[in-house]
C-alpha atoms as a printed R data frame, in Angstrom:
    type eleno elety resid chain resno      x        y      z
1   ATOM     1    CA   UNK     A     1 77.047 -166.476 82.698
2   ATOM     2    CA   UNK     A     2 78.796 -169.545 81.126
3   ATOM     3    CA   UNK     A     3 79.683 -172.193 83.654
4   ATOM     4    CA   UNK     A     4 82.120 -174.681 82.191
5   ATOM     5    CA   UNK     A     5 81.574 -178.194 83.791
6   ATOM     6    CA   UNK     A     6 83.481 -181.490 83.316
7   ATOM     7    CA   UNK     A     7 81.415 -184.421 81.478
8   ATOM     8    CA   UNK     A     8 81.851 -187.737 83.129
9   ATOM     9    CA   UNK     A     9 82.135 -189.588 79.882
10  ATOM    10    CA   UNK     A    10 85.264 -188.090 79.336
11  ATOM    11    CA   UNK     A    11 86.997 -186.428 81.866
12  ATOM    12    CA   UNK     A    12 88.979 -184.115 79.551
13  ATOM    13    CA   UNK     A    13 86.166 -182.614 77.795
14  ATOM    14    CA   UNK     A    14 84.572 -179.274 79.003
15  ATOM    15    CA   UNK     A    15 80.997 -178.251 78.033
16  ATOM    16    CA   UNK     A    16 80.130 -174.801 78.075
17  ATOM    17    CA   UNK     A    17 76.585 -173.838 78.710
18  ATOM    18    CA   UNK     A    18 74.404 -171.065 79.971
19  ATOM    19    CA   UNK     A    19 72.362 -173.289 82.355
20  ATOM    20    CA   UNK     A    20 72.887 -172.204 85.949
21  ATOM    21    CA   UNK     A    21 75.199 -174.072 88.388
22  ATOM    22    CA   UNK     A    22 72.457 -175.752 90.588
23  ATOM    23    CA   UNK     A    23 70.994 -177.277 87.082
24  ATOM    24    CA   UNK     A    24 74.467 -178.500 86.037
25  ATOM    25    CA   UNK     A    25 75.236 -180.348 89.452
26  ATOM    26    CA   UNK     A    26 71.689 -181.952 89.243
27  ATOM    27    CA   UNK     A    27 72.369 -183.317 85.912
28  ATOM    28    CA   UNK     A    28 75.905 -184.497 86.953
29  ATOM    29    CA   UNK     A    29 74.355 -186.203 90.068
30  ATOM    30    CA   UNK     A    30 71.633 -187.961 87.736
31  ATOM    31    CA   UNK     A    31 74.213 -189.012 85.603
32  ATOM    32    CA   UNK     A    32 76.361 -190.473 88.218
33  ATOM    33    CA   UNK     A    33 73.276 -192.289 89.474
34  ATOM    34    CA   UNK     A    34 72.699 -194.064 86.134
35  ATOM    35    CA   UNK     A    35 75.069 -193.389 83.290
36  ATOM    36    CA   UNK     A    36 73.287 -195.638 80.979
37  ATOM    37    CA   UNK     A    37 70.336 -193.147 80.811
38  ATOM    38    CA   UNK     A    38 73.186 -190.576 79.166
39  ATOM    39    CA   UNK     A    39 71.381 -187.900 80.765
40  ATOM    40    CA   UNK     A    40 74.326 -185.250 80.157
41  ATOM    41    CA   UNK     A    41 74.693 -186.272 76.655
42  ATOM    42    CA   UNK     A    42 70.950 -185.689 75.867
43  ATOM    43    CA   UNK     A    43 70.994 -182.557 77.630
44  ATOM    44    CA   UNK     A    44 73.893 -181.372 75.721
45  ATOM    45    CA   UNK     A    45 72.365 -182.086 72.371
46  ATOM    46    CA   UNK     A    46 69.420 -180.362 73.572
47  ATOM    47    CA   UNK     A    47 71.154 -177.141 74.340
48  ATOM    48    CA   UNK     A    48 73.223 -177.148 71.148
49  ATOM    49    CA   UNK     A    49 70.256 -177.883 68.996
50  ATOM    50    CA   UNK     A    50 68.384 -174.926 70.760
51  ATOM    51    CA   UNK     A    51 71.317 -172.588 70.241
52  ATOM    52    CA   UNK     A    52 71.983 -173.374 66.708
53  ATOM    53    CA   UNK     A    53 68.470 -174.231 65.476
54  ATOM    54    CA   UNK     A    54 65.815 -173.083 67.743
55  ATOM    55    CA   UNK     A    55 63.162 -174.292 69.892
56  ATOM    56    CA   UNK     A    56 60.777 -175.429 66.935
57  ATOM    57    CA   UNK     A    57 63.408 -177.398 65.330
58  ATOM    58    CA   UNK     A    58 64.514 -178.922 68.787
59  ATOM    59    CA   UNK     A    59 60.974 -180.226 69.311
60  ATOM    60    CA   UNK     A    60 60.851 -181.493 65.802
61  ATOM    61    CA   UNK     A    61 64.089 -183.453 66.114
62  ATOM    62    CA   UNK     A    62 62.605 -184.856 69.546
63  ATOM    63    CA   UNK     A    63 59.906 -185.972 67.953
64  ATOM    64    CA   UNK     A    64 61.788 -187.478 64.913
65  ATOM    65    CA   UNK     A    65 63.934 -189.250 67.576
66  ATOM    66    CA   UNK     A    66 60.808 -190.594 69.309
67  ATOM    67    CA   UNK     A    67 59.472 -191.838 66.226
68  ATOM    68    CA   UNK     A    68 62.615 -193.872 65.164
69  ATOM    69    CA   UNK     A    69 63.549 -195.061 68.402
70  ATOM    70    CA   UNK     A    70 60.762 -194.515 71.063
71  ATOM    71    CA   UNK     A    71 57.494 -195.477 71.657
72  ATOM    72    CA   UNK     A    72 55.723 -193.329 69.126
73  ATOM    73    CA   UNK     A    73 52.219 -193.619 68.034
74  ATOM    74    CA   UNK     A    74 50.166 -193.089 65.262
75  ATOM    75    CA   UNK     A    75 49.114 -189.602 66.539
76  ATOM    76    CA   UNK     A    76 52.871 -188.612 66.534
77  ATOM    77    CA   UNK     A    77 53.033 -189.402 62.880
78  ATOM    78    CA   UNK     A    78 49.840 -187.658 62.031
79  ATOM    79    CA   UNK     A    79 51.570 -184.445 63.737
80  ATOM    80    CA   UNK     A    80 54.331 -184.467 61.297
81  ATOM    81    CA   UNK     A    81 54.208 -182.364 58.247
82  ATOM    82    CA   UNK     A    82 55.120 -183.932 54.881
83  ATOM    83    CA   UNK     A    83 58.745 -182.243 54.564
84  ATOM    84    CA   UNK     A    84 59.810 -183.730 58.238
85  ATOM    85    CA   UNK     A    85 58.144 -187.003 57.673
86  ATOM    86    CA   UNK     A    86 60.128 -187.592 54.276
87  ATOM    87    CA   UNK     A    87 63.226 -186.170 56.178
88  ATOM    88    CA   UNK     A    88 62.845 -188.691 58.961
89  ATOM    89    CA   UNK     A    89 62.626 -191.332 56.700
90  ATOM    90    CA   UNK     A    90 64.934 -190.205 54.144
91  ATOM    91    CA   UNK     A    91 67.062 -193.484 54.198
92  ATOM    92    CA   UNK     A    92 64.440 -196.181 54.054
93  ATOM    93    CA   UNK     A    93 63.358 -198.330 51.574
94  ATOM    94    CA   UNK     A    94 60.766 -196.726 49.397
95  ATOM    95    CA   UNK     A    95 57.886 -198.240 47.270
96  ATOM    96    CA   UNK     A    96 55.401 -196.729 45.070
97  ATOM    97    CA   UNK     A    97 51.826 -198.110 45.363
98  ATOM    98    CA   UNK     A    98 48.970 -197.430 43.094
99  ATOM    99    CA   UNK     A    99 45.937 -195.577 45.029
100 ATOM   100    CA   UNK     A   100 43.473 -197.795 43.277
101 ATOM   101    CA   UNK     A   101 44.769 -200.986 45.299
102 ATOM   102    CA   UNK     A   102 43.593 -199.241 48.708
103 ATOM   103    CA   UNK     A   103 40.368 -197.531 47.374
104 ATOM   104    CA   UNK     A   104 37.045 -199.305 48.138
105 ATOM   105    CA   UNK     A   105 37.647 -202.357 50.438
106 ATOM   106    CA   UNK     A   106 41.190 -202.094 50.273
107 ATOM   107    CA   UNK     A   107 44.032 -204.782 49.827
108 ATOM   108    CA   UNK     A   108 44.971 -207.439 52.571
109 ATOM   109    CA   UNK     A   109 48.165 -206.434 54.535
110 ATOM   110    CA   UNK     A   110 49.871 -209.507 53.496
111 ATOM   111    CA   UNK     A   111 49.244 -208.872 49.819
112 ATOM   112    CA   UNK     A   112 50.365 -205.042 49.935
113 ATOM   113    CA   UNK     A   113 53.751 -205.649 52.085
114 ATOM   114    CA   UNK     A   114 54.901 -209.102 50.556
115 ATOM   115    CA   UNK     A   115 53.040 -208.935 46.965
116 ATOM   116    CA   UNK     A   116 52.930 -205.315 45.778
117 ATOM   117    CA   UNK     A   117 56.058 -204.184 47.536
118 ATOM   118    CA   UNK     A   118 59.022 -205.967 48.746
119 ATOM   119    CA   UNK     A   119 58.836 -205.239 52.385
120 ATOM   120    CA   UNK     A   120 58.770 -208.723 53.184
121 ATOM   121    CA   UNK     A   121 60.399 -211.443 50.891
122 ATOM   122    CA   UNK     A   122 57.462 -213.800 51.156
123 ATOM   123    CA   UNK     A   123 53.859 -214.042 52.593
124 ATOM   124    CA   UNK     A   124 54.971 -216.439 54.749
125 ATOM   125    CA   UNK     A   125 57.627 -214.425 56.394
126 ATOM   126    CA   UNK     A   126 55.124 -211.512 56.527
127 ATOM   127    CA   UNK     A   127 52.592 -213.961 58.199
128 ATOM   128    CA   UNK     A   128 55.073 -215.337 60.859
129 ATOM   129    CA   UNK     A   129 56.342 -212.024 61.661
130 ATOM   130    CA   UNK     A   130 52.781 -210.428 62.258
131 ATOM   131    CA   UNK     A   131 51.750 -213.502 64.318
132 ATOM   132    CA   UNK     A   132 54.615 -212.669 66.692
133 ATOM   133    CA   UNK     A   133 53.737 -209.041 66.768
134 ATOM   134    CA   UNK     A   134 56.599 -207.626 64.626
135 ATOM   135    CA   UNK     A   135 54.621 -205.965 61.978
136 ATOM   136    CA   UNK     A   136 53.549 -202.293 62.243
137 ATOM   137    CA   UNK     A   137 51.736 -200.265 59.846
138 ATOM   138    CA   UNK     A   138 51.992 -196.705 60.749
139 ATOM   139    CA   UNK     A   139 53.502 -197.555 64.267
140 ATOM   140    CA   UNK     A   140 50.464 -199.803 65.182
141 ATOM   141    CA   UNK     A   141 50.617 -203.648 65.573
142 ATOM   142    CA   UNK     A   142 48.896 -205.181 62.644
143 ATOM   143    CA   UNK     A   143 46.322 -207.530 64.198
144 ATOM   144    CA   UNK     A   144 46.457 -210.014 61.457
145 ATOM   145    CA   UNK     A   145 48.191 -210.559 58.513
146 ATOM   146    CA   UNK     A   146 45.337 -210.286 56.165
147 ATOM   147    CA   UNK     A   147 44.036 -207.009 57.944
148 ATOM   148    CA   UNK     A   148 42.617 -204.591 55.247
149 ATOM   149    CA   UNK     A   149 44.352 -201.666 54.294
150 ATOM   150    CA   UNK     A   150 42.525 -198.871 52.640
151 ATOM   151    CA   UNK     A   151 42.855 -195.096 51.891
152 ATOM   152    CA   UNK     A   152 41.581 -194.255 55.561
153 ATOM   153    CA   UNK     A   153 45.105 -195.619 56.718
154 ATOM   154    CA   UNK     A   154 46.854 -193.098 54.832
155 ATOM   155    CA   UNK     A   155 49.163 -190.069 56.365
156 ATOM   156    CA   UNK     A   156 48.950 -186.894 54.525
157 ATOM   157    CA   UNK     A   157 46.683 -188.848 52.112
158 ATOM   158    CA   UNK     A   158 49.434 -190.278 50.437
159 ATOM   159    CA   UNK     A   159 51.820 -192.365 52.690
160 ATOM   160    CA   UNK     A   160 51.921 -195.580 54.832
161 ATOM   161    CA   UNK     A   161 54.654 -196.327 56.969
162 ATOM   162    CA   UNK     A   162 55.527 -200.157 57.488
163 ATOM   163    CA   UNK     A   163 57.642 -201.668 59.960
164 ATOM   164    CA   UNK     A   164 59.448 -204.800 60.262
165 ATOM   165    CA   UNK     A   165 60.596 -205.531 63.660
166 ATOM   166    CA   UNK     A   166 61.811 -202.856 65.786
167 ATOM   167    CA   UNK     A   167 64.281 -201.049 63.306
168 ATOM   168    CA   UNK     A   168 63.384 -201.736 59.841
169 ATOM   169    CA   UNK     A   169 61.290 -199.212 57.911
170 ATOM   170    CA   UNK     A   170 59.503 -198.843 54.633
171 ATOM   171    CA   UNK     A   171 57.859 -195.836 53.633
172 ATOM   172    CA   UNK     A   172 54.850 -196.580 50.822
173 ATOM   173    CA   UNK     A   173 54.291 -193.702 48.584
174 ATOM   174    CA   UNK     A   174 50.636 -194.029 47.344
175 ATOM   175    CA   UNK     A   175 49.926 -192.489 43.924
């Protein structure tokens, strides 16, 4: 049975779902206690995605959202298949990098991110951001601006995900 309920965001909107009435009431109560968490909107997005695309796509969308906006880890990135990784980072700046740079001892992060690519406008900028904890590689903070990056750091044996601050991503494609 479909139970309509009114959202608390805009009282004229009706949302139809197959959730039972006690679940809906609990969601509304939770939303009233802390509207900033957007419990109703998140649950609605889950329900619609589940109905339209299925459980597997819902889980992949949640994982992608967590990677972009949450506290994802390198393990989260490793779990993604290549297509999903490329879909998630479709709109980010991409740079091609020669595999030979990463082989053997590898290359210093500062040389890779500010020299071989334009992830940072200068080595000084990259150094300062790294010292402030604002540079990540594959969702792990760089410990030092001159940390060595090798083929062992690659995702799917051909990608590196560089992050500047919280929201600016770069995908390095190793060929």
